[in-house]
Amino acid sequence: MRNIKPIISSLLRSKSGPVLLLTQIVLSVAIVANASFIISERLALIDRPSGIAEAQVLSFRVYNFDPAMDLRKQNQQDQLILRDLPGVIAATSTNMVPLSGSGWGDRYVDGPDPETAKSLPGFSFYMGNEHMLNTFGVKLVEGRNFYPEEIKMGPAAKSQTALITKSIAEAHWGDESPLGKVVYQQDIAITIVGVIERLQGAWVDSSNFEYSVIQAVDFGGAMSSTTYLVRAKPQDIAQLKLDIPKALHLENPNRVIDEFYTVAEHRGHSYSNHELMAALLSVMIVLLLLITSLGLTGMVMFNIQRRTKQIGTRRALGARKADIVWYFLTENYVICAAGAVIGVVAASQLGQQLMNHYSLPQLAWQYPAVTVLGLFVVTTLAVILPARRAADIPPSLATRSV
Amino acid sequence: MLSMKNISKVYQSELVETHALREFNLQVSEGEFVVVTGPSGSGKTTFLNVAGLLEGFSQGEYLLDGVDVSSVSDNESARIRNEKIGFIFQGFNLIPDLNLAENIEVPLRYRGFDSKERKRRVEQALEQVGLASRLKHLPPQLSGGQQQRVAIARALAGEPRFLLADEPTGNLDSLMARQVMELLENINQAGTTIIMVTHDPELARRAQRNVQIVDGQVCDFTSYQKSRSTTSTTAEPA
């Protein structure tokens, strides 16, 4: 670093190349820091566990067209048929499928008087019977599952028991157990009988995604089409996609059975935009770093050509090869350090704008810091090879006319 | 001080083998001012490069300041150049982006001197060449003669055992050439050994000793003493 002062003097006296590179580094830091932050936010969203045995849970719809069909009775019969199929671990009808992008939502209050009652967080509203917990493969951490006699039929049924996720309990009651608490859905009093460790809702971008409730209602048969969930080992899923339509058509051929997707496939579809954005931003980061490092390599190579005689002279005056390599590395670090300082400010400003306009969280300081570190590594790699070539310039060049 | 015995330097390309120096022998004593002359392509610059450890040689023995430098490492030869040899180039070889003080500091930084010592040496060297007031000037703001004086100051700042000058007046007009030559003579009188390569017969006559190189060999070895009074007759620097 003993050359730093003359290097700064030299850079200040021939500004155009370094200023261009500085601008490139500032933009790189600002964009790469924010893009990395957005990518990590997206990846963190994608990585959230749903609580469900996603690869084991198969959803499908049954469209009934027979006006004479007793839909509720047929639903009960169909669930029995599904549970009897080889490989099926559990099956239930449902009003919505987790992570599917389509579902129901509601909100409880904690008292009968609307004036004084406090609202619980909004939640994804599952209606299911005593088989739903096992079908999802979710973990009950407190209380109990529904008893069969608690299950009401149809959406208008006045269910009096519910299972809630731990996230709702903690958000409203903190450390206090929610078991036995009575909440209200309009005028219906509902007792909380169990707490589920984790169960996500249908909309991956919802702020209430982690808040879910299962109410003791068998929704199947309430409408002409019914959604079913079947849990089986992943290796049995493909065969079940063939066996389920056969079995249900055998029972009643006047219906369409379609839309077979595992929850894992729903997850892939729901997060596809996030994945696409993360991939595009990753490509952009790589391209930006590549362009910056190529720019730097180009500048160093140009400088070496421009300063060939100067390098020879420095060698003649006593510079070791290592001194020449350090000269170019130091020059790079000076530009990078200036670019990093301005870039961090620019990154923070850009983050602020993104936060204001696109509801992103505030840019964490680690991202500009890691970006700057990464940039130092990338630019070192970009400079080291041409710098070593420069160090090979012989001192005898000082006496030649070049 | 400098002793070369049977030095050979061969440049090898795929097709041609060029003998730049052949069985080259030269002894230079401490305090001498030796001028090396010869036609173009005779090997003057090669001799200077070998003498200044700017490049190696193929055969022979070279003792510099009593030390055999035949097989020193790259780092060691850089150290010897930095500490013992001062270089003066025909094209001055100043760094245009650095001011005069920074230019003179270049070899001093490689030597690891602290800023106080560097400042002292820079000021002293610039004083010696009559440019003390131009410390912050950039090389392009000076005339050719002044730039060469800065280059001499850079060479002197390291207090070398000897100076190697490669056509130091080659790019200067006759007046400036005389001024630079007078400066070199003064430096020599102060005790620094100087070896100077030149084409200029007038300058050659002013040296204590003239070595002529033809076809890579010392062909005519003329040694003569000139009176100090004759050599010191020059004009004041512009």
XYZ file of C-alpha atoms in Angstrom, chain B residues 14-238:
225
model
C 13.817 -19.019 -34.038
C 15.875 -18.174 -37.107
C 18.684 -15.918 -36.012
C 21.295 -15.866 -33.282
C 22.573 -12.351 -32.609
C 25.783 -11.829 -30.629
C 25.242 -8.445 -29.037
C 28.311 -8.692 -26.787
C 31.302 -10.966 -27.411
C 33.997 -11.583 -24.836
C 33.392 -8.131 -23.525
C 35.906 -6.926 -20.958
C 35.747 -3.706 -19.000
C 36.969 -2.439 -15.643
C 35.624 0.791 -14.187
C 37.110 2.212 -11.020
C 35.344 4.208 -8.367
C 34.957 7.889 -9.264
C 35.581 7.453 -12.990
C 33.544 9.146 -15.708
C 33.502 6.677 -18.598
C 31.908 7.431 -21.925
C 30.871 4.528 -24.133
C 30.602 5.261 -27.822
C 30.139 3.246 -30.945
C 28.053 3.002 -34.083
C 24.381 2.060 -34.018
C 23.918 -1.625 -33.336
C 27.380 -2.013 -31.887
C 26.073 -3.210 -28.515
C 26.234 0.005 -26.467
C 22.673 -0.322 -25.119
C 23.124 -4.035 -24.479
C 26.255 -3.249 -22.479
C 24.320 -0.620 -20.531
C 21.447 -3.062 -19.863
C 23.836 -5.755 -18.669
C 25.850 -3.293 -16.574
C 22.671 -1.985 -14.985
C 21.238 -5.485 -14.375
C 18.336 -4.625 -16.653
C 18.992 -7.901 -18.432
C 21.171 -10.910 -17.923
C 24.063 -12.183 -19.990
C 24.904 -15.496 -21.593
C 28.470 -16.057 -20.404
C 31.272 -14.436 -18.454
C 31.794 -12.890 -15.050
C 30.434 -9.609 -13.793
C 31.451 -8.175 -10.444
C 29.551 -5.112 -9.321
C 30.898 -3.383 -6.259
C 32.816 -6.582 -5.544
C 29.740 -8.805 -5.713
C 29.290 -11.471 -8.406
C 25.932 -10.652 -9.970
C 26.009 -13.442 -12.575
C 23.187 -15.402 -11.054
C 21.272 -13.086 -8.746
C 17.511 -13.530 -8.519
C 15.049 -11.121 -10.095
C 14.223 -9.605 -6.694
C 17.889 -9.284 -5.758
C 18.773 -7.557 -9.026
C 15.827 -5.176 -8.452
C 17.263 -4.394 -5.020
C 20.766 -3.797 -6.412
C 19.390 -1.528 -9.161
C 17.400 0.377 -6.565
C 20.200 0.828 -4.046
C 23.420 0.983 -6.053
C 22.598 2.211 -9.540
C 21.092 5.454 -10.759
C 19.632 5.411 -14.273
C 19.360 8.319 -16.660
C 17.489 7.567 -19.878
C 17.548 9.247 -23.262
C 13.754 9.829 -23.183
C 13.864 10.914 -19.482
C 11.270 8.222 -18.612
C 9.421 10.426 -16.160
C 5.880 9.423 -15.261
C 3.681 12.124 -16.773
C 0.823 11.740 -14.230
C 3.114 12.311 -11.258
C 4.584 15.654 -10.219
C 8.339 16.090 -9.914
C 8.468 15.193 -6.226
C 6.360 12.078 -6.785
C 8.548 11.067 -9.748
C 11.698 11.372 -7.676
C 10.025 9.451 -4.860
C 9.345 6.394 -7.071
C 12.622 4.523 -6.377
C 12.686 5.797 -2.776
C 9.270 4.208 -2.114
C 10.526 0.887 -3.490
C 13.414 1.210 -1.052
C 10.983 1.580 1.836
C 12.039 5.046 3.047
C 9.516 6.810 5.269
C 7.862 10.015 4.074
C 10.201 12.275 6.073
C 13.303 10.698 4.566
C 11.767 10.745 1.097
C 10.933 14.431 1.431
C 14.474 15.261 2.565
C 16.037 13.371 -0.335
C 13.624 14.776 -2.920
C 14.285 18.357 -1.839
C 18.026 17.793 -1.749
C 18.073 16.169 -5.201
C 15.944 18.879 -6.775
C 18.173 21.503 -5.136
C 21.184 19.776 -6.666
C 19.746 20.023 -10.193
C 18.437 23.569 -9.708
C 14.710 22.769 -9.759
C 13.825 23.105 -6.079
C 11.001 25.527 -6.855
C 9.279 23.160 -9.299
C 8.387 20.457 -6.773
C 4.702 20.284 -7.709
C 5.072 20.713 -11.463
C 4.162 17.924 -13.827
C 6.816 16.732 -16.297
C 4.950 18.006 -19.400
C 5.119 21.515 -17.903
C 8.928 21.479 -18.149
C 11.374 21.812 -21.039
C 13.340 18.775 -22.226
C 16.464 19.917 -20.391
C 14.569 20.444 -17.184
C 12.934 17.030 -17.501
C 16.343 15.424 -17.897
C 17.522 17.242 -14.804
C 14.554 15.840 -12.923
C 15.521 12.381 -14.187
C 19.053 13.030 -12.889
C 17.583 14.140 -9.565
C 15.584 10.907 -9.437
C 18.792 8.955 -10.041
C 20.701 10.955 -7.411
C 18.021 10.790 -4.708
C 18.896 7.170 -3.986
C 22.568 8.154 -3.465
C 23.757 5.400 -5.835
C 27.312 4.085 -6.142
C 27.255 4.840 -9.853
C 25.125 6.403 -12.543
C 24.347 4.757 -15.870
C 23.308 7.281 -18.491
C 21.872 6.206 -21.823
C 22.249 9.029 -24.351
C 21.223 11.558 -21.682
C 21.549 14.452 -24.106
C 20.149 12.652 -27.149
C 16.813 14.435 -27.023
C 18.163 17.867 -26.103
C 19.401 20.838 -28.091
C 23.095 21.723 -27.817
C 22.685 24.318 -25.070
C 20.617 22.028 -22.871
C 22.964 19.153 -23.673
C 25.904 21.177 -22.384
C 24.019 22.085 -19.220
C 23.161 18.449 -18.543
C 26.734 17.387 -19.276
C 28.055 19.998 -16.883
C 25.673 18.741 -14.227
C 26.911 15.191 -14.732
C 30.510 16.363 -14.489
C 29.726 18.122 -11.216
C 28.110 14.969 -9.886
C 31.160 12.972 -10.931
C 33.466 15.471 -9.255
C 31.450 14.967 -6.086
C 32.498 11.315 -6.190
C 29.837 9.402 -8.123
C 31.058 6.995 -10.787
C 29.371 7.620 -14.134
C 29.121 5.438 -17.220
C 27.526 7.247 -20.124
C 26.562 5.913 -23.543
C 26.522 8.581 -26.229
C 26.771 9.243 -29.931
C 28.012 12.763 -29.393
C 31.781 13.000 -30.057
C 32.006 16.345 -28.271
C 30.612 14.872 -25.080
C 32.845 11.852 -25.494
C 35.897 14.087 -25.592
C 34.900 15.707 -22.299
C 34.935 12.411 -20.377
C 37.953 11.082 -18.495
C 37.865 7.865 -20.443
C 36.350 6.800 -23.720
C 35.417 3.209 -24.445
C 34.476 2.387 -27.992
C 32.349 -0.623 -28.801
C 32.213 -2.203 -32.238
C 30.403 -5.467 -32.945
C 29.884 -6.124 -29.270
C 33.510 -5.799 -28.272
C 35.642 -3.079 -26.780
C 37.751 -2.324 -29.824
C 39.595 0.813 -28.946
C 40.403 1.567 -25.366
C 41.529 5.106 -24.905
C 42.137 6.472 -21.521
C 43.042 9.982 -20.935
C 42.866 12.471 -18.178
C 41.428 15.829 -18.807
C 42.032 18.710 -16.595
C 39.111 19.581 -14.298
C 39.371 23.178 -15.361
C 38.625 22.290 -19.028
C 35.554 20.204 -18.253
C 33.965 22.768 -15.980
C 33.690 25.493 -18.644
C 29.934 25.646 -19.273
C 27.053 28.075 -19.201
C 24.612 28.469 -16.332
C 21.440 26.378 -16.624
C 18.488 28.119 -18.284
